[in-house]
Coordinates of C-alpha atoms in Angstrom, one line a residue:
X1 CA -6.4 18.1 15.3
X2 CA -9.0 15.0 14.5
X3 CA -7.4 12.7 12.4
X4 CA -9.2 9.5 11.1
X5 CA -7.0 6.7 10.0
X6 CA -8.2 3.6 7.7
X7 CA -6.0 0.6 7.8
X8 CA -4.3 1.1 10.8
X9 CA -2.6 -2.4 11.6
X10 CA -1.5 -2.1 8.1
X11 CA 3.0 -1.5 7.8
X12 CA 2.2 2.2 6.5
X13 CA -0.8 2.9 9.1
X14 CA 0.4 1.6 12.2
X15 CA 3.8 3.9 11.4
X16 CA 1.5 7.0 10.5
X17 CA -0.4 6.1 13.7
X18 CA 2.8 6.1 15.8
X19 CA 4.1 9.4 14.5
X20 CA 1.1 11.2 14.7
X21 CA 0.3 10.1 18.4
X22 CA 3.9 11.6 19.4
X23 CA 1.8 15.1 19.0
X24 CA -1.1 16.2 20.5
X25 CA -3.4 15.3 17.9
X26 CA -6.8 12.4 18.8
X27 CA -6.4 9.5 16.2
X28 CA -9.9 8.0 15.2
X29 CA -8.8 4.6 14.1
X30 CA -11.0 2.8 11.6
X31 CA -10.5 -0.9 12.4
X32 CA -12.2 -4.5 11.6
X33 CA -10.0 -5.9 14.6
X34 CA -9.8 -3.2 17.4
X35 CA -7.8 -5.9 19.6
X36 CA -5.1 -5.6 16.9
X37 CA -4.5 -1.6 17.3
X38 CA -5.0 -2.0 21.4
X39 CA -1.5 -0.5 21.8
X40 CA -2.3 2.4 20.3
X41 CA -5.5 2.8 22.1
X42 CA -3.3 2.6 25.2
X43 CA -1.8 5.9 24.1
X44 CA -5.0 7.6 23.4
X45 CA -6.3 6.6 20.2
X46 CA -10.3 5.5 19.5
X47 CA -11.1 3.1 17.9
X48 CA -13.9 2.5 15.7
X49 CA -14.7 -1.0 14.7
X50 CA -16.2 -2.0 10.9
X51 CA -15.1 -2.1 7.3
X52 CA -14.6 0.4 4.9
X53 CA -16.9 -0.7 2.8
X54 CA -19.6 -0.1 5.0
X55 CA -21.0 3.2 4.2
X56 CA -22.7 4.1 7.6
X57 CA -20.1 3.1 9.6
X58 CA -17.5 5.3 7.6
X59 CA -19.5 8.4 7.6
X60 CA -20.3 7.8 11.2
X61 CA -16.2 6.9 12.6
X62 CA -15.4 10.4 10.8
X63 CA -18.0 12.6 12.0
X64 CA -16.0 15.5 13.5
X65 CA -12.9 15.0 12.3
X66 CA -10.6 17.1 10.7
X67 CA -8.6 15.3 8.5
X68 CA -8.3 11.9 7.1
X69 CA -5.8 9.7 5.8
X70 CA -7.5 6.9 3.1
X71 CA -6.2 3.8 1.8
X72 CA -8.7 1.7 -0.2
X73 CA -8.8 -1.9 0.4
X74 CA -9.2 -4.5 -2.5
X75 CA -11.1 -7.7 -1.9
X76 CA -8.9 -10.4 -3.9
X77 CA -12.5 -12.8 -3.9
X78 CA -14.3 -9.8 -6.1
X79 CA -16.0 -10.9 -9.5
X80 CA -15.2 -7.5 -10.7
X81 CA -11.8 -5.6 -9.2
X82 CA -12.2 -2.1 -10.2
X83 CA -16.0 -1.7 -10.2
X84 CA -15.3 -3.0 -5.4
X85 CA -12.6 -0.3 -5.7
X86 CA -15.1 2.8 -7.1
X87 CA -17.4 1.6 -4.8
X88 CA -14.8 1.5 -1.7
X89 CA -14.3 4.8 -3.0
X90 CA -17.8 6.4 -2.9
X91 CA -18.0 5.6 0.5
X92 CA -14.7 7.7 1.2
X93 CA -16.1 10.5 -0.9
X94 CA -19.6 10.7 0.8
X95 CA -17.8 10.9 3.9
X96 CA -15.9 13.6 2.8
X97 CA -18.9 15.1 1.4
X98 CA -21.1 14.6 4.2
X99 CA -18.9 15.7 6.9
X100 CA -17.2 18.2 5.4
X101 CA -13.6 17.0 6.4
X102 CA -11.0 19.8 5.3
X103 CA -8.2 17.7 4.8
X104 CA -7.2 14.5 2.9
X105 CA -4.3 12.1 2.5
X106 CA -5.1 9.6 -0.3
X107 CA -2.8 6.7 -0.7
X108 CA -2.8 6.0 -4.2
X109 CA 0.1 4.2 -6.6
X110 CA 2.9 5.5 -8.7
X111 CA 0.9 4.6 -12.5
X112 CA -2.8 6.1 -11.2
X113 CA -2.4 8.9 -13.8
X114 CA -2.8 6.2 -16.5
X115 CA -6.1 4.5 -15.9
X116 CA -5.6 1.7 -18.1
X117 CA -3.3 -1.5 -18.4
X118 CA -2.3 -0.7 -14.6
X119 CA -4.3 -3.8 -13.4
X120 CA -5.4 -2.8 -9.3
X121 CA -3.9 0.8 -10.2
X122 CA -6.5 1.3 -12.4
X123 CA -9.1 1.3 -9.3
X124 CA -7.0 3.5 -7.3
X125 CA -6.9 6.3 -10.7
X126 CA -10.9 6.1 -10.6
X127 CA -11.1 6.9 -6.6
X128 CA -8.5 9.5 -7.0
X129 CA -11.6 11.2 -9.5
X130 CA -14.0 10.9 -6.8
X131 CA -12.2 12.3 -3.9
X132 CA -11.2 15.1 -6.0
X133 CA -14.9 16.3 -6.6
X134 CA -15.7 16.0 -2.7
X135 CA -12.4 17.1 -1.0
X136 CA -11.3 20.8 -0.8
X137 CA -7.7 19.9 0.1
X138 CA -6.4 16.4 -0.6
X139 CA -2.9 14.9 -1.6
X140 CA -2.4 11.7 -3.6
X141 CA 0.5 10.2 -2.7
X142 CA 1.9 7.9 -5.1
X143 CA 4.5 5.5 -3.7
X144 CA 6.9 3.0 -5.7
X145 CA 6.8 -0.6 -5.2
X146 CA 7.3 -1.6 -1.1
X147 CA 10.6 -3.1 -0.1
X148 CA 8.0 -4.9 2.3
X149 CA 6.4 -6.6 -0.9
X150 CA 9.6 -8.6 -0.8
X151 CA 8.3 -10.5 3.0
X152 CA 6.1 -12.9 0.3
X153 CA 9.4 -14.4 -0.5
X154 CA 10.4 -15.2 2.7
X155 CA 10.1 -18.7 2.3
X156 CA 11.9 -19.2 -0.8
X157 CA 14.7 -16.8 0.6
X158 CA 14.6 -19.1 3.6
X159 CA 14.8 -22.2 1.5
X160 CA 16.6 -21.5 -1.2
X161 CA 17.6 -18.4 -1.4
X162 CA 15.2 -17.6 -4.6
X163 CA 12.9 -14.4 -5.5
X164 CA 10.0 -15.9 -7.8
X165 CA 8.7 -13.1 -9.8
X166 CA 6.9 -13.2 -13.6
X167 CA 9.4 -10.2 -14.3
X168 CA 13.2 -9.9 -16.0
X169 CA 15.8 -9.6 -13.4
X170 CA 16.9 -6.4 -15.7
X171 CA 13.3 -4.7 -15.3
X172 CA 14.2 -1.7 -13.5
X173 CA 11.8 -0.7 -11.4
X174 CA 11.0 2.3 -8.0
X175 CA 10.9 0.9 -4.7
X176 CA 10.1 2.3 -1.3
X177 CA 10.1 1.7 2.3
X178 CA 6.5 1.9 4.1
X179 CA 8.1 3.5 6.8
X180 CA 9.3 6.5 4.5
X181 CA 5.8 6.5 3.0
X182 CA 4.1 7.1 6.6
X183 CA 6.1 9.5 7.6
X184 CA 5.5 11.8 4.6
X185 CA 1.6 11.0 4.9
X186 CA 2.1 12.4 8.5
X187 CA 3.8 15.5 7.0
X188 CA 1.1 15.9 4.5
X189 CA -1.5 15.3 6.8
X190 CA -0.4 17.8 9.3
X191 CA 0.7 20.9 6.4
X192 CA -2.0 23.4 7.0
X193 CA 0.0 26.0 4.6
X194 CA -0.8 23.8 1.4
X195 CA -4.1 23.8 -0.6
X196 CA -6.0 22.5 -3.5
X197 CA -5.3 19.2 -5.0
X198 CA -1.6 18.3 -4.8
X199 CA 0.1 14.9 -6.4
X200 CA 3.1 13.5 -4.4
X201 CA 5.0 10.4 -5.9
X202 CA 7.5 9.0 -3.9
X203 CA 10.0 6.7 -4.3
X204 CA 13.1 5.5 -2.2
X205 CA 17.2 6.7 -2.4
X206 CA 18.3 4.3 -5.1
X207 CA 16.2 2.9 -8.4
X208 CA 17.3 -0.5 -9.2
X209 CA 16.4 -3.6 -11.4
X210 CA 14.9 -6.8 -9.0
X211 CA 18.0 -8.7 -10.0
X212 CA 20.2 -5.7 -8.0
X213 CA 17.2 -5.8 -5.6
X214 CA 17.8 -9.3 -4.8
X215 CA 21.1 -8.5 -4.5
X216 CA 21.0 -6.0 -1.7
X217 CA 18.5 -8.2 -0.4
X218 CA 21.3 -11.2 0.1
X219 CA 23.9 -8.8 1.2
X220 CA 21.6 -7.6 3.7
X221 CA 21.0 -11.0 5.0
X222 CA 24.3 -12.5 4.8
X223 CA 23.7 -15.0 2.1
X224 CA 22.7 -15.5 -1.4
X225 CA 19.6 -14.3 -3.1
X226 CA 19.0 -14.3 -6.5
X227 CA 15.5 -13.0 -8.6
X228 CA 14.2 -16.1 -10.7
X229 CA 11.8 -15.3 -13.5
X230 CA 9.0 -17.3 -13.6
X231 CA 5.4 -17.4 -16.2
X232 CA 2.9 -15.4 -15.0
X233 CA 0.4 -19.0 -14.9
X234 CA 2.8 -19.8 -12.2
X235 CA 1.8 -16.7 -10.2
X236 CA -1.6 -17.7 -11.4
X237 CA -1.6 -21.0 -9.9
X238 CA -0.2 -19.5 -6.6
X239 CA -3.2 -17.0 -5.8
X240 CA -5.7 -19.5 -6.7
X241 CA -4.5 -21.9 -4.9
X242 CA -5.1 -19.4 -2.2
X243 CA -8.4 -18.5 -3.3
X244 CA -8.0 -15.0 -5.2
X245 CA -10.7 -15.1 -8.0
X246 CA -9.7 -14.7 -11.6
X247 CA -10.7 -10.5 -11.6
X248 CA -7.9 -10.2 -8.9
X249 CA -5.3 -12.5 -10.7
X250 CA -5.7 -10.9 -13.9
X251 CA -5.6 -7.5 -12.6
X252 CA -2.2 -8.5 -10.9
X253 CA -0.9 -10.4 -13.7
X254 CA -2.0 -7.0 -15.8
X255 CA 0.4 -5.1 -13.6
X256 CA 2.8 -7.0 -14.0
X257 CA 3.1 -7.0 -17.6
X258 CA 2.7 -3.3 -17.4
X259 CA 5.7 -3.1 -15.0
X260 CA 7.6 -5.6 -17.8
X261 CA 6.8 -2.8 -20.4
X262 CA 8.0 0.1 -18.9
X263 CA 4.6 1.8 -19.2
X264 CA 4.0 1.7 -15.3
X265 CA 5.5 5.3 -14.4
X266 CA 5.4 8.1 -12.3
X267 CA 3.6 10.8 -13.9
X268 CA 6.1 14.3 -13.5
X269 CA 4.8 17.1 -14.9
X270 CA 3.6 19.5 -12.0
X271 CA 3.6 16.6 -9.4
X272 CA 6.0 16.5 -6.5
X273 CA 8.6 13.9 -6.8
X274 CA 10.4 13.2 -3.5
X275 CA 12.9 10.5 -2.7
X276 CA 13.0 9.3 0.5
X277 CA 16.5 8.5 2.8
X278 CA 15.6 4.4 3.6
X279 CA 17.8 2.2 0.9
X280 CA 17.0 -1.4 0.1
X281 CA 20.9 -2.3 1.4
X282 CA 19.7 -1.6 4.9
X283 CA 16.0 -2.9 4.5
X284 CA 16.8 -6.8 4.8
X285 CA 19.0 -6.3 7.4
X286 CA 16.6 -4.3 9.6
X287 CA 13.4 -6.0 8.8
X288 CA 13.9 -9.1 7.1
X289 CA 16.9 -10.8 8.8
X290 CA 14.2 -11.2 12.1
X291 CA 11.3 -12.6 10.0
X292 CA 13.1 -15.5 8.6
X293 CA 13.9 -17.8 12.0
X294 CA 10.4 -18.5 11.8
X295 CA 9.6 -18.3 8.5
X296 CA 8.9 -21.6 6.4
X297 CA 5.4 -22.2 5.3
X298 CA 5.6 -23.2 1.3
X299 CA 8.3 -22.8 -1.7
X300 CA 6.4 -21.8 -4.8
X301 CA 6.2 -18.3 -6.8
X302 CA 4.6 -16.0 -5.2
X303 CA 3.5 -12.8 -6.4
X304 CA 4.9 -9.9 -4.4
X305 CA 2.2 -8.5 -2.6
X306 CA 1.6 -6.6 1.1
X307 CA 1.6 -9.1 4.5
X308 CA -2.1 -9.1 4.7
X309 CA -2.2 -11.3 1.5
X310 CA -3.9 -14.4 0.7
X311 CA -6.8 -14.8 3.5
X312 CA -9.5 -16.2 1.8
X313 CA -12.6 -14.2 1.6
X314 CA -10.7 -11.5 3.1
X315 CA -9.7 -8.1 2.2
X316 CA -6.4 -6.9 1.3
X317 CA -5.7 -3.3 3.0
X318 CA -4.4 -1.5 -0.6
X319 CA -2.6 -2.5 -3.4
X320 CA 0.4 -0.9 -5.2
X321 CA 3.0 -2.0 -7.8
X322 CA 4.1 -5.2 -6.7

């Protein structure tokens, strides 16, 4: 099988990437820096070289192919959020479209049923839409928030042993592990039995509040950690400090009040809900505890978004519930 994979130095590509090249299957990687995926070229991957918002150069890279796994990027310097989102996500459609590709894996965001007061979900509900006209089979998967959304408090941890977040330590919220997340995008991408358009939300073993979070996250680390809540113009000041304009920090900041609210959910109904076997209490341990001996940069609140954060002028590979 032809698989074509967006974002994939990103924590869930690179996994799906890894699995899916333990088969016989050729991976078409879509990549802005092909020296960054070079070890999986080394095991027989392409790679194609350009953005995904470059319309010729994704209906080009996925000529041929027979399925595709999506992730839309969001460009935190936008003047307008959504509107770079729908239009990330016509080029993924007229790909589809154009070459006729069979099968789809859409990573999407627990919340994309709702379309409004989501903040960056809100994008991710309107390109669900278009790939559903376009795409003869396609799953949305719609993950929790990361446990890896926690590595933008590194440097507190590492100082002070804080989580800044604009939320109540009681908030209860999903959370997930990328890995857990790739690994059911291989499954999905590789089940030629199902059909149609399928919704798959996935969250990980345990729900917990952030204050339990930061819990697990201390007892995984062998020290303290406790969740601080801070205003949301602190998380403001942050990201534009880092040069996010104000469409991206109000989306965010939109998020988060819908997370606050309670009105940020997985959708049920006839959608799959699976939970996955990786817990938060071995997460910090296995991933975190290496990251901190280098890790001191800056101590401020900062809003809990994916690694490839805060790059000026740069795109951020997809966004989910922080």
């Amino acid at each position: 099988m032809r698989i074509a994979i967006t974002a994939p130095t990103g924590n869930i590509g690179r996994r799906l990437c890894e699995i899916l090249s333990e088969g016989e299957h050729n991976l078409i990687l879509l990549a802005r820096s092909p020296d960054k995926v070079q070890q999986l070229v080394d095991k027989g991957a392409e790679v194609r070289q350009g953005t995904l918002d470059d319309q010729r150069f994704v209906v080009e890279a996925t000529m041929g192919v027979d399925a595709l796994f999506w992730l839309t990027p969001a460009d935190p310097a936008t003047s307008d959020l959504r509107a770079q989102q729908n239009e990330v996500g016509k080029v993924a459609a007229l790909a589809i479209s154009e070459n006729k590709i069979r099968r789809v894996v859409n990573l999407s965001s627990v919340g994309a049923h709702l379309g409004s007061a989501t903040g960056p979900i809100n994008g991710l509900c309107d390109v669900e839409k278009q790939l559903d006209v376009v795409a003869e089979h396609i799953v949305h998967l719609r993950p929790a928030s990361f446990y890896e959304n926690n590595f933008a408090s590194l440097d507190s941890i590492k100082a002070n042993g804080h989580i800044y977040l604009p939320l109540s330590g009681d908030t209860m919220c999903p959370m997930i592990a990328t890995r857990d997340i790739a690994t059911v995008a291989a499954e999905q991408l590789l089940d030629t039995e199902q059909s149609g358009r399928r919704i798959v939300e996935l969250e990980g073993s345990t729900r917990m509040s952030f204050a339990e979070a930061a819990q697990q996250i201390g007892e995984g680390l062998g020290r303290d950690v406790q969740h601080i809540q801070v205003p949301a113009e602190k998380v403001r000041e942050a990201l534009e400090g880092m040069g996010a304009g104000a469409s991206f920090i109000d989306s965010l900041i939109e998020l988060y009040e819908g997370i606050e609210s309670g009105q940020v959910t997985f959708e049920g109904g006839e959608a799959v809900h699976v939970n996955t076997p990786a817990s938060m209490a071995e997460f910090p341990r296995d991933t975190m505890k290496p990251m901190l001996a280098g890790c001191i940069r800056s101590v401020q609140a900062l809003p809990a978004l994916r690694p490839s954060r805060y790059f000026r002028g740069r795109q951020i590979q997809s966004l989910s519930m922080p």
